[in-house]
Short mmCIF file of C-alpha atoms and ligand atoms in Angstrom, two decimals:
data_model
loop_
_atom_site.label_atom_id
_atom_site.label_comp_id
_atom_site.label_asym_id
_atom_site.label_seq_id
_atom_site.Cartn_x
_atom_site.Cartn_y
_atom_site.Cartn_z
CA UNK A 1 -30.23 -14.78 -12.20
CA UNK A 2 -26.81 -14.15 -11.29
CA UNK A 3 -24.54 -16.96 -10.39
CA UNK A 4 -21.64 -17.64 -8.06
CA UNK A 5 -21.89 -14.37 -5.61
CA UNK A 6 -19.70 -15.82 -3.04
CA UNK A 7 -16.47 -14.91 -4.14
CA UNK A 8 -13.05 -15.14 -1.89
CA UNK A 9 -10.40 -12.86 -2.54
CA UNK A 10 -6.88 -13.59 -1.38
CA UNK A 11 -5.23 -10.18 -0.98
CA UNK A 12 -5.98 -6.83 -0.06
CA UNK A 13 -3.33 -4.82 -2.61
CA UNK A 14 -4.55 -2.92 -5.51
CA UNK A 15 -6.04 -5.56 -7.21
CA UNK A 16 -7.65 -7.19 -4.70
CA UNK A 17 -9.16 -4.07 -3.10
CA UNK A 18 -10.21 -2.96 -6.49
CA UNK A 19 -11.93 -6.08 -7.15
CA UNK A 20 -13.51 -5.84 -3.72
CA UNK A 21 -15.27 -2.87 -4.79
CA UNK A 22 -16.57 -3.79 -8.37
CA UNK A 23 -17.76 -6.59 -7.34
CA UNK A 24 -20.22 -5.48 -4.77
CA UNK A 25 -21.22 -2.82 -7.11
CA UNK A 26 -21.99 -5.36 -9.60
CA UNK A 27 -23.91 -7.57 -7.01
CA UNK A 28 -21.39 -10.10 -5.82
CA UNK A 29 -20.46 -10.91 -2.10
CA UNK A 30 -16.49 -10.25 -1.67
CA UNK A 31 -14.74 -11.75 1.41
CA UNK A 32 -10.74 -10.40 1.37
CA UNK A 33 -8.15 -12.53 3.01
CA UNK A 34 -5.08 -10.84 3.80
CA UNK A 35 -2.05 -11.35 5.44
CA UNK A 36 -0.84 -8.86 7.04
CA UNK A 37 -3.04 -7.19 10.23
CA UNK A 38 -4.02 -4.29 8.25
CA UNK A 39 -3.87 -3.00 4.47
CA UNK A 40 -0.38 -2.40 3.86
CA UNK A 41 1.62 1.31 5.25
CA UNK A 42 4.62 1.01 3.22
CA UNK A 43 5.66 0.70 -0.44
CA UNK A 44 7.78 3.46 -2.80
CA UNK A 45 5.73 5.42 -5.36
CA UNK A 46 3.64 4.23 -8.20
CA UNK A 47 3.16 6.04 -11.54
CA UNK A 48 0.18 4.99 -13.67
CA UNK A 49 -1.45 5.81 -16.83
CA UNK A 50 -3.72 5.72 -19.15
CA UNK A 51 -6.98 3.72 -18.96
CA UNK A 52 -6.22 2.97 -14.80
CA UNK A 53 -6.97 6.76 -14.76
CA UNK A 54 -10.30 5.88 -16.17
CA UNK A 55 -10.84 2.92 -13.64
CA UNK A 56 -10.36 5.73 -10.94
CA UNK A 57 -12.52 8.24 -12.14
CA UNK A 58 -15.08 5.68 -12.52
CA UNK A 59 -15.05 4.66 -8.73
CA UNK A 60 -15.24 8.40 -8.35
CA UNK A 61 -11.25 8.55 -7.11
CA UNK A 62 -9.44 10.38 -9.58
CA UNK A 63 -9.40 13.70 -7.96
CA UNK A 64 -8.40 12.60 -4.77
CA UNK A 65 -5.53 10.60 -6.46
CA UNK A 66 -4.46 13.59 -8.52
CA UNK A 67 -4.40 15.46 -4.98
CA UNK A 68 -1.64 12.78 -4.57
CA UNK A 69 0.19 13.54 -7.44
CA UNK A 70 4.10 13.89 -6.35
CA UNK A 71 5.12 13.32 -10.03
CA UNK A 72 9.16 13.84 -9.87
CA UNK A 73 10.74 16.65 -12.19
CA UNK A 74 14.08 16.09 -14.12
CA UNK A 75 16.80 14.25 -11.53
CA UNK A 76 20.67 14.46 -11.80
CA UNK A 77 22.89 11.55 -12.56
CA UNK A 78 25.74 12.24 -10.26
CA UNK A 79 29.63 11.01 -9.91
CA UNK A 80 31.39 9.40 -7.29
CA UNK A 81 32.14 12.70 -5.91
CA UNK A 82 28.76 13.50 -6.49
CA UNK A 83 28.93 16.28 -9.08
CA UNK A 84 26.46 16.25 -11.67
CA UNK A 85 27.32 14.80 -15.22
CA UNK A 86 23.70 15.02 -16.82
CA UNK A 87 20.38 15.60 -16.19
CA UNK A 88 17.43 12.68 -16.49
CA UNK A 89 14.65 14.21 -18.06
CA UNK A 90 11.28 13.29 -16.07
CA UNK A 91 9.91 11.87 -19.03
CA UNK A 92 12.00 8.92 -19.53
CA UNK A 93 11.35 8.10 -16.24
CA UNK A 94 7.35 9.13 -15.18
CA UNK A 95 3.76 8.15 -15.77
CA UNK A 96 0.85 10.70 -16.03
CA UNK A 97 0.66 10.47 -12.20
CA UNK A 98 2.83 9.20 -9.57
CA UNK A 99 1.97 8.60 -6.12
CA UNK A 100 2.96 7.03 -2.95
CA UNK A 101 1.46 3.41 -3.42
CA UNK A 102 0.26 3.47 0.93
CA UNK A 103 -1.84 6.10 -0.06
CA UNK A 104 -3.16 4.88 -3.23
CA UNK A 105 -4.01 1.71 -0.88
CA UNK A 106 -5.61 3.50 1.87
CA UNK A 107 -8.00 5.61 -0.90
CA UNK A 108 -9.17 2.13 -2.18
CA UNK A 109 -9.90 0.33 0.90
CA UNK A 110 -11.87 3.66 2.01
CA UNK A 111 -13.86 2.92 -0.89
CA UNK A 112 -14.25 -0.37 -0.74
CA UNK A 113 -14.18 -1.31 3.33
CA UNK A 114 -18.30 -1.15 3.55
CA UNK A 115 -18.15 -3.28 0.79
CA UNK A 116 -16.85 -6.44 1.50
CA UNK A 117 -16.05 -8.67 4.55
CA UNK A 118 -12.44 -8.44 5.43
CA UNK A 119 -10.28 -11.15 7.14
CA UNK A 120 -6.84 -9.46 8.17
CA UNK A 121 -3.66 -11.64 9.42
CA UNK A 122 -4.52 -14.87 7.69
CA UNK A 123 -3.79 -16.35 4.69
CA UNK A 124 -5.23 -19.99 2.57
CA UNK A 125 -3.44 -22.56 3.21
CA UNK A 126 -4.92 -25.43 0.79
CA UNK A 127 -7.95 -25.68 -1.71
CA UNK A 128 -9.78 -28.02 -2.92
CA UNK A 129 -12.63 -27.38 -5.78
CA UNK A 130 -15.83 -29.53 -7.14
CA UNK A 131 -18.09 -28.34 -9.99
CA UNK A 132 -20.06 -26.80 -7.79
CA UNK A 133 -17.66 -24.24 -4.98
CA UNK A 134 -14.27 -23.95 -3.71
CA UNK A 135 -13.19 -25.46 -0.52
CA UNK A 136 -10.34 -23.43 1.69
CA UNK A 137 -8.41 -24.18 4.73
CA UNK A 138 -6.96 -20.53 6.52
CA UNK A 139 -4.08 -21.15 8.53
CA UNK A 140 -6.14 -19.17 11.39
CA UNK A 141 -9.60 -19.07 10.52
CA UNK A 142 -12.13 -22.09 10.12
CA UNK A 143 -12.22 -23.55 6.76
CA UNK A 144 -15.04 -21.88 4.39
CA UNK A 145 -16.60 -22.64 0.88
CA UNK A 146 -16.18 -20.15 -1.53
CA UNK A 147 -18.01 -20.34 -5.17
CA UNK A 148 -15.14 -18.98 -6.49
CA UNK A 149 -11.43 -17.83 -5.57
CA UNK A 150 -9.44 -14.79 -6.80
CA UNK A 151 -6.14 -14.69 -6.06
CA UNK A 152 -4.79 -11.09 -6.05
CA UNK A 153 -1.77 -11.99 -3.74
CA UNK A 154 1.10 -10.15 -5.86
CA UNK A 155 3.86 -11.58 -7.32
CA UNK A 156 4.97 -14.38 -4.48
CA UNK A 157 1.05 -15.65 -5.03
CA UNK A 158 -0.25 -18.35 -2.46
CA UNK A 159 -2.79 -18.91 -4.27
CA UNK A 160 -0.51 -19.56 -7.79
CA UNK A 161 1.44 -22.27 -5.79
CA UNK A 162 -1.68 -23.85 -4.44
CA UNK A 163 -3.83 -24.30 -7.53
CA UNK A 164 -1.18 -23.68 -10.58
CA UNK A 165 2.08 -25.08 -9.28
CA UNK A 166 5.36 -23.92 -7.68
CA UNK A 167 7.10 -20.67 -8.08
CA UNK A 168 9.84 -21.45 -10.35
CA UNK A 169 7.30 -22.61 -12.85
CA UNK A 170 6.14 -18.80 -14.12
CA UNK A 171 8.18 -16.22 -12.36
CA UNK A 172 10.96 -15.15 -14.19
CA UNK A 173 13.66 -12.73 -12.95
CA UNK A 174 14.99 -10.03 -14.90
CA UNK A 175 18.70 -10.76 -13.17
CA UNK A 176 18.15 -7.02 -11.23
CA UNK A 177 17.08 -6.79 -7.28
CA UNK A 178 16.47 -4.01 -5.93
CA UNK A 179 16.26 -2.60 -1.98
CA UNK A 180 13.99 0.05 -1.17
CA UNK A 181 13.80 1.98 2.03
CA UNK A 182 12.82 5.48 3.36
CA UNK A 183 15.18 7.87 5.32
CA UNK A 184 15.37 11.01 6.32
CA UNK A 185 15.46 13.68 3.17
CA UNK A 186 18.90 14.99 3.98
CA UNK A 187 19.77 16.03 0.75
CA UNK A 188 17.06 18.51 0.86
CA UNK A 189 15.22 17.43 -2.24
CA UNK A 190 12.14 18.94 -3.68
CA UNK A 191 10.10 17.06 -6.78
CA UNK A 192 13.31 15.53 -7.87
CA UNK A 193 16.68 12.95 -7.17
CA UNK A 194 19.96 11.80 -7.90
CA UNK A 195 21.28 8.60 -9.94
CA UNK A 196 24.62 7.35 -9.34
CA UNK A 197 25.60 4.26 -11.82
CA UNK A 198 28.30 2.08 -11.50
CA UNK A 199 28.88 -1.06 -13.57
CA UNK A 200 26.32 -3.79 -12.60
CA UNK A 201 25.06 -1.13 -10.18
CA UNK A 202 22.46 1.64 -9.51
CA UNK A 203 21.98 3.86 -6.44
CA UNK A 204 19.29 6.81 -6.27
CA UNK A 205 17.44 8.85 -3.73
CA UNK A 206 14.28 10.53 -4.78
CA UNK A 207 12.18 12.87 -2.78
CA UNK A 208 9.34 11.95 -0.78
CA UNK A 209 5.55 13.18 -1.03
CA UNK A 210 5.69 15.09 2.32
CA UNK A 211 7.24 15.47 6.01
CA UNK A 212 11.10 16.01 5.15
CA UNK A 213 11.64 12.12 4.03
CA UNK A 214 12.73 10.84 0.98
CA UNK A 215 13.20 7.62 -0.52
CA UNK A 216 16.12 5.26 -2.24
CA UNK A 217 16.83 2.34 -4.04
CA UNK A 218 19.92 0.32 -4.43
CA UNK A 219 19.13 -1.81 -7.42
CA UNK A 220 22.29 -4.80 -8.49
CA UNK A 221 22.72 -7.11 -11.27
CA UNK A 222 22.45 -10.71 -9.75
CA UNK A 223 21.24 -14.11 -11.19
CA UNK A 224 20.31 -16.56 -9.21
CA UNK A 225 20.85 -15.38 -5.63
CA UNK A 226 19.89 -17.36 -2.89
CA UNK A 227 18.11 -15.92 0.66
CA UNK A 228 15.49 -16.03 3.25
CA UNK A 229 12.54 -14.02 1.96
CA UNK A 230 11.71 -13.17 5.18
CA UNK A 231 15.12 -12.17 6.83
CA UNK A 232 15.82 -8.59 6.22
CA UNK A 233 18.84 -8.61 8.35
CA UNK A 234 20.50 -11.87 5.88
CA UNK A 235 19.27 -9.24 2.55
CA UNK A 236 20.74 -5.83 4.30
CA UNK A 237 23.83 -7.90 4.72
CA UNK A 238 23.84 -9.03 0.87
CA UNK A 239 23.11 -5.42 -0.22
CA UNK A 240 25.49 -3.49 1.95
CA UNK A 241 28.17 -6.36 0.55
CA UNK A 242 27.57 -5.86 -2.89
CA UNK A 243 27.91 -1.61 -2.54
CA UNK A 244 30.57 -1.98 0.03
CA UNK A 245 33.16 0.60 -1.46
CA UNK A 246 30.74 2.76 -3.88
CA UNK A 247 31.17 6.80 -3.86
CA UNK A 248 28.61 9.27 -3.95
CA UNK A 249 26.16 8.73 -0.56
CA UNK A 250 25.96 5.19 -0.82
CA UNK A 251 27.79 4.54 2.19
CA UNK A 252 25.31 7.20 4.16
CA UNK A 253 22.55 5.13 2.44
CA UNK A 254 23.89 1.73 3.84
CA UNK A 255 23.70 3.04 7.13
CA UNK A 256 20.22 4.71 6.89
CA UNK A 257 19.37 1.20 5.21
CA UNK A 258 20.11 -0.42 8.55
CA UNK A 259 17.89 2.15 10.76
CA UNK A 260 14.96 1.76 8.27
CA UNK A 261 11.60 -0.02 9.47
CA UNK A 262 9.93 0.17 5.78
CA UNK A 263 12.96 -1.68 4.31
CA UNK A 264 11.76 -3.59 0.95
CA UNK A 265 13.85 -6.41 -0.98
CA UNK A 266 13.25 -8.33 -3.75
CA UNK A 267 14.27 -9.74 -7.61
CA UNK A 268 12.48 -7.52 -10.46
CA UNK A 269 10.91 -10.55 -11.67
CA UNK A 270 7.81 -11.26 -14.30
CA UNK A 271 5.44 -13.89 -13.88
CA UNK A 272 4.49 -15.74 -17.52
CA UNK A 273 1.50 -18.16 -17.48
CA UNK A 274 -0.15 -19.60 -20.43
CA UNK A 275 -3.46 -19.16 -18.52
CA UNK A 276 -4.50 -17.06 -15.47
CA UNK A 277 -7.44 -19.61 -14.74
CA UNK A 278 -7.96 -23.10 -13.40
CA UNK A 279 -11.82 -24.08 -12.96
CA UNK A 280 -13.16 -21.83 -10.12
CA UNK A 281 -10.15 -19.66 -9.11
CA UNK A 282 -8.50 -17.27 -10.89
CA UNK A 283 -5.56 -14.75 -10.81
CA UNK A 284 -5.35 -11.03 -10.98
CA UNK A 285 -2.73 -8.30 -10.81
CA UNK A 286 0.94 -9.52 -9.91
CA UNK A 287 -0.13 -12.85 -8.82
CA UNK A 288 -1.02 -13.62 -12.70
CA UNK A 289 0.90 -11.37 -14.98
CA UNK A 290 3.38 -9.52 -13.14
CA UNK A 291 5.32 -7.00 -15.83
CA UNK A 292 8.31 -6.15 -13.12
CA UNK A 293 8.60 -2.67 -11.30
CA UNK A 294 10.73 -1.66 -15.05
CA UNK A 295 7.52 -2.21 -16.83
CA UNK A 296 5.90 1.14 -14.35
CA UNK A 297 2.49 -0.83 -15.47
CA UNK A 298 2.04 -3.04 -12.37
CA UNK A 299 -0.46 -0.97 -11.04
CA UNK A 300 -2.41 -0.17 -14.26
CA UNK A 301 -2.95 -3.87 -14.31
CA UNK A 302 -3.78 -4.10 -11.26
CA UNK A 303 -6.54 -1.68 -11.58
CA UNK A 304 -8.18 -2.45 -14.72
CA UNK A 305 -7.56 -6.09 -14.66
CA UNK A 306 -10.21 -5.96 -11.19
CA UNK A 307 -12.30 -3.57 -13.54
CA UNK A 308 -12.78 -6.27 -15.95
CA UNK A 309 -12.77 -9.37 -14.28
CA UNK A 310 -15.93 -7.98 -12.01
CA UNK A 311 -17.60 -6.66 -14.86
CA UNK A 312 -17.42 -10.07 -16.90
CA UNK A 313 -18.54 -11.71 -13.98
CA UNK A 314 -21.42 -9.69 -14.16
CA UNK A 315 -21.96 -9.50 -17.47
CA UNK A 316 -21.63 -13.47 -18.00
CA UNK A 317 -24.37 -13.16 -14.55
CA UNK A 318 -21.68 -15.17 -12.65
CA UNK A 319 -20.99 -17.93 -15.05
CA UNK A 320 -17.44 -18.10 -14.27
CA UNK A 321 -16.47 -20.49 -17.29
CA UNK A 322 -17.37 -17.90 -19.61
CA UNK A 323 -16.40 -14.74 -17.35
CA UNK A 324 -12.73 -15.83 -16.52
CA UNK A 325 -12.24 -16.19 -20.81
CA UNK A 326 -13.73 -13.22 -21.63
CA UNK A 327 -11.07 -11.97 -18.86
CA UNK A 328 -7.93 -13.48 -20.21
CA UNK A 329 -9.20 -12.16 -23.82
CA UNK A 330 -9.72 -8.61 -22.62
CA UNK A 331 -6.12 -8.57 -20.86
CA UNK A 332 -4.18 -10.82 -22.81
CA UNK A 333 -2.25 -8.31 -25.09
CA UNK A 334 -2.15 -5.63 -23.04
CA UNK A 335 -0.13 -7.60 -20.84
CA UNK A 336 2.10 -9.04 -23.41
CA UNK A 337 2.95 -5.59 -24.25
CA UNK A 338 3.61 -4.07 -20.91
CA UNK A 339 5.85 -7.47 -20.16
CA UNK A 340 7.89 -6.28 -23.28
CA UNK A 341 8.29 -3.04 -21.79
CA UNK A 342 9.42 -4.39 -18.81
CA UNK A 343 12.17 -6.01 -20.18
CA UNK A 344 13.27 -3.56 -22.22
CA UNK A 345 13.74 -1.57 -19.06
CA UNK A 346 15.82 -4.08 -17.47
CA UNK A 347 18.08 -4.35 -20.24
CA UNK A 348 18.68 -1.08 -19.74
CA UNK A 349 19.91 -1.34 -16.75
CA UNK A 350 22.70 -3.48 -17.90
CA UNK A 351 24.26 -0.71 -20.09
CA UNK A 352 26.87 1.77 -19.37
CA UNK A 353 25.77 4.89 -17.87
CA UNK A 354 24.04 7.00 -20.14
CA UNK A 355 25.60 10.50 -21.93
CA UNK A 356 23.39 13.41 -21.62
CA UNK A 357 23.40 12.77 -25.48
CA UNK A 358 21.23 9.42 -24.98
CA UNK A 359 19.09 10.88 -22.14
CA UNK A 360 18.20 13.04 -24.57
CA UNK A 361 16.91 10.76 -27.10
CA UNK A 362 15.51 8.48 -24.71
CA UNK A 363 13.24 11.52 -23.78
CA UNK A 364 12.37 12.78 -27.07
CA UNK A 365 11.34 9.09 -28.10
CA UNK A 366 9.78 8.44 -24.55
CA UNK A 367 6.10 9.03 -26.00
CA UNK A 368 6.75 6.29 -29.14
CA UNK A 369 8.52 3.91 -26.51
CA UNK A 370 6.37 4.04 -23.78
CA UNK A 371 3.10 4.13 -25.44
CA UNK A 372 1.69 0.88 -25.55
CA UNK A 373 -1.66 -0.37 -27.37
CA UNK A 374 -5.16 0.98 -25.46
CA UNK A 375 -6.80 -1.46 -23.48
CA UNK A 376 -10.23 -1.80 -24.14
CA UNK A 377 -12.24 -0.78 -21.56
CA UNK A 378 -15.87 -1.69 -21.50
CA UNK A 379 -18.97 -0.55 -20.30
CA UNK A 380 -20.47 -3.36 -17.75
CA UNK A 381 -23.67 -2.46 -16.89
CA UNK A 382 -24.91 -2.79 -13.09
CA UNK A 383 -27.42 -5.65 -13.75
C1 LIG B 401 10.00 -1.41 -6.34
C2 LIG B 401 8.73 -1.39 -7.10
C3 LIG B 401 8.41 -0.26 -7.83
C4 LIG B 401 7.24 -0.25 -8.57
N1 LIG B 401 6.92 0.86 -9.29
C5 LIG B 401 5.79 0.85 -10.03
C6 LIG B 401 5.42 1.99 -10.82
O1 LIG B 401 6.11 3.00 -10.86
N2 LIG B 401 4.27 1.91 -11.54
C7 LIG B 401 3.47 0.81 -11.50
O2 LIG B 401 2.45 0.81 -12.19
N3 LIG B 401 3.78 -0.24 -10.76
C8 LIG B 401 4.92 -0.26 -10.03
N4 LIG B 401 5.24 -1.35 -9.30
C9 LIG B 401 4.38 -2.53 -9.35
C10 LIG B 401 3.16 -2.42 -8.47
O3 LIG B 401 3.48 -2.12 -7.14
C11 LIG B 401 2.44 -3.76 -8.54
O4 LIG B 401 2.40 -4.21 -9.85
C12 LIG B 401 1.03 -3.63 -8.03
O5 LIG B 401 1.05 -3.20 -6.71
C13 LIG B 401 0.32 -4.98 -8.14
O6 LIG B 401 -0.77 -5.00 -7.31
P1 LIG B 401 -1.28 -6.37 -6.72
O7 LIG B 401 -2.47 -6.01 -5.90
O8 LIG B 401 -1.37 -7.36 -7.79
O9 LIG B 401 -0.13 -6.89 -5.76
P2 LIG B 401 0.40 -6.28 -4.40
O10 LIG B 401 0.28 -4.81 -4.39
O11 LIG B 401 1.73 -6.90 -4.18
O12 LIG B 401 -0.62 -6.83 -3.30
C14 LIG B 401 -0.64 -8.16 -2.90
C15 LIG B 401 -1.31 -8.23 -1.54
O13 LIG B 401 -1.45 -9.60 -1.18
C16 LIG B 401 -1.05 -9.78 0.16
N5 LIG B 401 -0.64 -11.16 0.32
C17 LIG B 401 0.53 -11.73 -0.07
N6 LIG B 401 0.52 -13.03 0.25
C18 LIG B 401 -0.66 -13.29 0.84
C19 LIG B 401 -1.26 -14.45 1.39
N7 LIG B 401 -0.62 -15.62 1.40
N8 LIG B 401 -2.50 -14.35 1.90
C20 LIG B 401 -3.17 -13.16 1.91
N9 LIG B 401 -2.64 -12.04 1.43
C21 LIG B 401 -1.41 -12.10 0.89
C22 LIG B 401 0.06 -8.77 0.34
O14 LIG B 401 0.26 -8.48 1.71
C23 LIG B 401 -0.50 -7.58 -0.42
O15 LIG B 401 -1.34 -6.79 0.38
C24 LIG B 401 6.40 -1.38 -8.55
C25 LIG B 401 6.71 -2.50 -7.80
C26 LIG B 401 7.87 -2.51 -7.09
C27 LIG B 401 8.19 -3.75 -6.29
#
């Protein structure tokens, strides 16, 4: 007989949604806290490969994910004046399929809304476990016991400080941040962008899936730097500071910055733990094993990290002891891996601007580089 059905799950991203829905196809009973009022609208595009294409097709979404596909063609890297100087080749910089991550979002919580109970605009606020259940305390709600906890809360995890310790503890920064916003596509892009480097610096505007819009990023070296996480005015200030004075259409983009209501900011930042478990709760996705936005793995994680922590549960017929280390086994080295490749992108960043002559290599190598060892992904029967 299957154990521990009762199973909360803080976050309603990828993973968590993902979760949501191999879970109750494996048995379990899901309940997904999240934060915000709804599943989140906004976000920049995600590229993904490999075995999450597999996770997909198994919860019967490939094809409408493919239907997503806005996968970017080659981009220019542009001068201050903003003529070109070289040409990016998409390879160096996409996955087998990219999408906008809203959508990829919305798709999963389609799938998985009849499938779990959902508790929007709250979040835990302390836990306390026994050998026998989890207790937690909502900030809104009143307080529940859980067998166990998930938590699939990304990469500023409430559930990580709660049970595992503070922030500063496993997430690393890779010295880059990075602003993200959406604006109007007046460049008139179609399926590609424009890069324009300067030293410690990166500005680019890529076009959007649909509806004239487009998207950019102003990404800056910075250790150390010191905000409100939650005051976008006090970051728009410290990014329009640092590019104050940068050619090409930076200064456009500062203003369009200002006007946008999807604005993003945040450190490209890894999170290193020696163990994604502590008795009954455990982490998924960002929350555990974050590999940083230069990594473009995040959401492969994501995916097939849910994948296999539902079908150990089932497999181990809810025995969470044995489940949650069958888990970290499964993951363990894929992770390592895509953390190294994260890294390696971020060092990149801190180079000069590449020749055409480099682009070029970094293209033709692209498959070697970027080609990291298979997960294995198992077969978990429905039981
Ligand atoms: C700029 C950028 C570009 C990226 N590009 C790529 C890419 O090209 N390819 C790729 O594979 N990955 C990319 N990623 C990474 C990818 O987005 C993440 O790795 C992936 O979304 C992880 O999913 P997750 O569900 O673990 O976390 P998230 O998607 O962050 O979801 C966490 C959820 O938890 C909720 N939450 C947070 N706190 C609480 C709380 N206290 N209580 C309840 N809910 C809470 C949040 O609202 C959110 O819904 C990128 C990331 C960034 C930031």
């Amino acid at each position: 007989m299957t154990t521990n059905k009762n199973v909360l799950i803080s976050g309603a991203g990828i993973a968590g949604l993902t979760l949501a829905y191999w879970l109750d196809h494996h048995g379990f009973r899901p309940t997904v806290i999240e934060r915000a009022p709804h599943v989140r609208h906004g976000g920049y595009a995600v590229d993904f490969r490999g075995e999450a294409l597999d996770v997909l097709d198994r919860m019967d979404l490939l094809e409408p994910v493919r239907a997503l596909d806005a996968a970017m063609g080659d981009a220019a890297m542009v001068d201050a004046e903003g003529r070109q100087y070289a040409v990016l080749p998409a390879a160096v910089f996409a996955g087998d399929l990219e999408v906008p991550k809203a959508k990829l979002t919305q798709l999963l919580y389609a799938a998985a809304r009849e499938r779990s109970e959902y508790l929007f605009g709250d979040s835990i606020s302390a836990v306390e476990q026994d050998s026998c259940g989890v207790d937690v305390t909502f900030e809104n709600g009143p307080p529940r016991r859980f067998d166990l906890l998930v938590g699939a809360d990304g990469l500023h995890s409430r559930t990580r400080g709660l049970v595992f310790g503070p922030e500063e503890r496993f997430v690393r920064s890779l010295g880059i941040h990075t602003a993200i916003f959406s604006l109007p596509n007046y460049l008139g892009l179609h399926r590609t962008g424009q890069l324009y480097v300067s030293p410690g610096k990166a500005a680019n505007m890529f076009a959007d899936d649909a509806g004239g819009r487009a998207r950019a990023a102003l990404h800056f070296a910075a250790e150390g730097l010191e905000y409100d996480r939650y005051d976008i005015t006090e970051q728009q200030h410290i990014v329009a500071e640092r590019f104050t004075g940068e050619g090409w259409e930076v200064p456009r983009l500062l203003a369009e910055m200002r006007a946008a209501e999807d604005f993003w900011f945040d450190a490209n930042a890894q999170v290193v733990m020696d163990t994604w478990t502590s008795g009954r709760v455990v982490l998924l996705g960002d929350a555990g094993y974050c590999a940083a936005p230069t990594s473009g793995r995040g959401t492969s994680q994501a995916l097939i990290g849910a994948y296999v922590l539902a079908g150990e549960l089932a497999q181990a017929r809810g025995n969470h002891t044995a489940a949650f280390a069958a888990y970290e086994n499964v993951m363990r080295p894929f992770v390592t891996e895509h953390q190294a490749v994260g890294r390696e992108g971020a060092e990149r960043f801190f180079m000069p601007a590449p020749t055409q002559e480099v682009l070029d290599v970094l293209a033709a190598t692209a498959p070697e580089r970027t080609r990291t060892e298979a997960v294995r992904l198992p077969d978990y029967a429905v039981r």
